[in-house]
Amino acid sequence: MKMQLMKMQANDPLKRLKNRALYYLAKREYGFVELINKIKSFATDELNLNLDSCYQIVEELKTKGLQSDYRFCESFVNSKKRKFGLQKISYELKQKEIDNFLIEEFIDALKDEEYESARLVWKKKYTSLPSDLNEKNKQIKFMQNRGFSFDTIKKIIK
């Protein structure tokens, strides 16, 4: 009886899709859209399901509290805040289609830390202030590519 139930679940495409989504969530947090994109090819190519099935599964996981954009943002921001500035973190979260209100909430919480993060990133890369205009531009560009605001960069590279 138990073996028959396991075989039925193994043959149920929605159950397999849900298990795949849970497998990914067990490894790390995913945003809603990011998780849909992650399971989409498995659903369409291997299980012959449509995109609506992916939305259905991820929505169910969200309702049960197994998927959370808030937890994803928290995890993502914590992993990036020591290496990147607010602009880059914000941009990457927008690329992952996180709601703007959530992005603003986390970015606002980091504003007080941006100067210190920028200083540490700069200090790790450079040992001294720029000696000429060319070197100054190079350092500014590096910091901008890391997503720090120009005002913050000016405070560090005088």
Tab-separated table of C-alpha atoms in Angstrom, residues 13-143:
chain	number	residue	atom	x	y	z
A	13	PRO	CA	3.895	15.810	-12.267
A	14	LEU	CA	2.675	18.500	-9.859
A	15	LYS	CA	4.093	16.579	-6.902
A	16	ARG	CA	7.421	16.214	-8.709
A	17	LEU	CA	7.449	19.939	-9.504
A	18	LYS	CA	6.689	20.804	-5.891
A	19	ASN	CA	9.487	18.495	-4.722
A	20	ARG	CA	11.889	20.192	-7.121
A	21	ALA	CA	10.917	23.625	-5.771
A	22	LEU	CA	11.319	22.389	-2.183
A	23	TYR	CA	14.733	20.979	-3.088
A	24	TYR	CA	15.868	24.421	-4.264
A	25	LEU	CA	14.397	26.148	-1.204
A	26	ALA	CA	16.201	23.718	1.074
A	27	LYS	CA	19.508	24.960	-0.320
A	28	ARG	CA	18.837	28.717	-0.060
A	29	GLU	CA	16.103	31.343	-0.124
A	30	TYR	CA	14.614	32.272	-3.503
A	31	GLY	CA	12.443	35.181	-4.542
A	32	PHE	CA	8.993	34.343	-5.920
A	33	VAL	CA	9.810	35.045	-9.579
A	34	GLU	CA	13.323	33.642	-9.254
A	35	LEU	CA	11.957	30.302	-8.012
A	36	ILE	CA	9.411	30.175	-10.828
A	37	ASN	CA	12.197	30.755	-13.342
A	38	LYS	CA	14.301	28.084	-11.649
A	39	ILE	CA	11.615	25.361	-11.948
A	40	LYS	CA	10.126	26.512	-15.265
A	41	SER	CA	12.350	24.482	-17.598
A	42	PHE	CA	11.891	21.333	-15.497
A	43	ALA	CA	8.119	21.842	-15.595
A	44	THR	CA	7.846	22.497	-19.314
A	45	ASP	CA	10.599	20.263	-20.723
A	46	GLU	CA	10.467	17.207	-18.488
A	47	LEU	CA	6.965	17.212	-16.990
A	48	ASN	CA	4.999	18.756	-19.882
A	49	LEU	CA	3.391	21.282	-17.528
A	50	ASN	CA	2.681	24.909	-18.338
A	51	LEU	CA	3.892	28.065	-16.615
A	52	ASP	CA	0.631	28.321	-14.654
A	53	SER	CA	1.626	25.145	-12.820
A	54	CYS	CA	4.834	26.821	-11.692
A	55	TYR	CA	2.909	29.828	-10.372
A	56	GLN	CA	0.448	27.509	-8.629
A	57	ILE	CA	3.204	25.549	-6.868
A	58	VAL	CA	5.217	28.596	-5.798
A	59	GLU	CA	2.071	30.380	-4.616
A	60	GLU	CA	1.216	27.319	-2.494
A	61	LEU	CA	4.727	27.319	-1.008
A	62	LYS	CA	4.419	31.043	-0.316
A	63	THR	CA	1.055	30.559	1.409
A	64	LYS	CA	2.582	27.855	3.608
A	65	GLY	CA	5.491	30.155	4.490
A	66	LEU	CA	8.077	28.014	2.727
A	67	GLN	CA	8.886	30.725	0.184
A	68	SER	CA	9.225	34.333	1.299
A	69	ASP	CA	10.423	37.384	-0.622
A	70	TYR	CA	11.128	39.051	2.729
A	71	ARG	CA	13.463	36.248	3.852
A	72	PHE	CA	15.044	36.201	0.410
A	73	CYS	CA	15.748	39.960	0.601
A	74	GLU	CA	17.151	39.625	4.083
A	75	SER	CA	19.476	36.811	3.028
A	76	PHE	CA	20.482	38.504	-0.227
A	77	VAL	CA	21.219	41.871	1.392
A	78	ASN	CA	23.218	40.284	4.208
A	79	SER	CA	25.373	38.417	1.710
A	80	LYS	CA	26.031	41.500	-0.451
A	81	LYS	CA	26.241	44.458	1.939
A	82	ARG	CA	29.955	44.070	2.734
A	83	LYS	CA	30.993	44.000	-0.928
A	84	PHE	CA	28.536	46.256	-2.725
A	85	GLY	CA	26.800	49.588	-2.372
A	86	LEU	CA	23.129	50.319	-2.056
A	87	GLN	CA	22.697	51.123	-5.752
A	88	LYS	CA	24.008	47.753	-6.904
A	89	ILE	CA	22.076	45.785	-4.279
A	90	SER	CA	18.897	47.650	-5.190
A	91	TYR	CA	19.481	47.061	-8.909
A	92	GLU	CA	20.065	43.328	-8.420
A	93	LEU	CA	16.896	42.964	-6.333
A	94	LYS	CA	14.924	44.759	-9.056
A	95	GLN	CA	16.401	42.336	-11.595
A	96	LYS	CA	15.013	39.503	-9.461
A	97	GLU	CA	11.599	41.247	-9.585
A	98	ILE	CA	11.311	41.915	-5.865
A	99	ASP	CA	8.616	44.464	-4.936
A	100	ASN	CA	9.875	48.032	-4.618
A	101	PHE	CA	8.496	48.483	-1.099
A	102	LEU	CA	10.593	45.542	0.119
A	103	ILE	CA	13.689	46.841	-1.646
A	104	GLU	CA	13.222	50.286	-0.111
A	105	GLU	CA	12.748	48.791	3.346
A	106	PHE	CA	16.060	46.936	3.207
A	107	ILE	CA	17.966	49.736	1.471
A	108	ASP	CA	16.760	52.289	4.023
A	109	ALA	CA	18.008	50.032	6.819
A	110	LEU	CA	21.470	49.936	5.195
A	111	LYS	CA	21.915	53.662	4.553
A	112	ASP	CA	23.737	54.215	7.833
A	113	GLU	CA	26.204	51.422	7.005
A	114	GLU	CA	27.063	52.467	3.434
A	115	TYR	CA	29.991	54.726	4.279
A	116	GLU	CA	31.673	52.092	6.451
A	117	SER	CA	31.093	49.361	3.840
A	118	ALA	CA	32.502	51.593	1.097
A	119	ARG	CA	35.528	52.449	3.206
A	120	LEU	CA	36.254	48.762	3.836
A	121	VAL	CA	35.848	47.857	0.145
A	122	TRP	CA	38.148	50.715	-0.869
A	123	LYS	CA	40.706	49.854	1.817
A	124	LYS	CA	40.805	46.207	0.729
A	125	LYS	CA	41.565	47.204	-2.871
A	126	TYR	CA	43.790	50.268	-2.400
A	127	THR	CA	46.540	51.052	0.076
A	128	SER	CA	46.695	54.824	-0.436
A	129	LEU	CA	44.757	57.772	-1.750
A	130	PRO	CA	45.215	58.487	-5.481
A	131	SER	CA	48.363	60.405	-6.391
A	132	ASP	CA	47.073	61.856	-9.671
A	133	LEU	CA	43.845	62.477	-11.572
A	134	ASN	CA	44.127	59.267	-13.598
A	135	GLU	CA	44.460	57.137	-10.463
A	136	LYS	CA	41.618	59.047	-8.804
A	137	ASN	CA	39.309	58.357	-11.757
A	138	LYS	CA	40.284	54.696	-11.673
A	139	GLN	CA	39.426	54.402	-7.978
A	140	ILE	CA	36.147	56.292	-8.421
A	141	LYS	CA	35.135	54.018	-11.299
A	142	PHE	CA	35.939	50.917	-9.248
A	143	MET	CA	33.757	52.141	-6.379
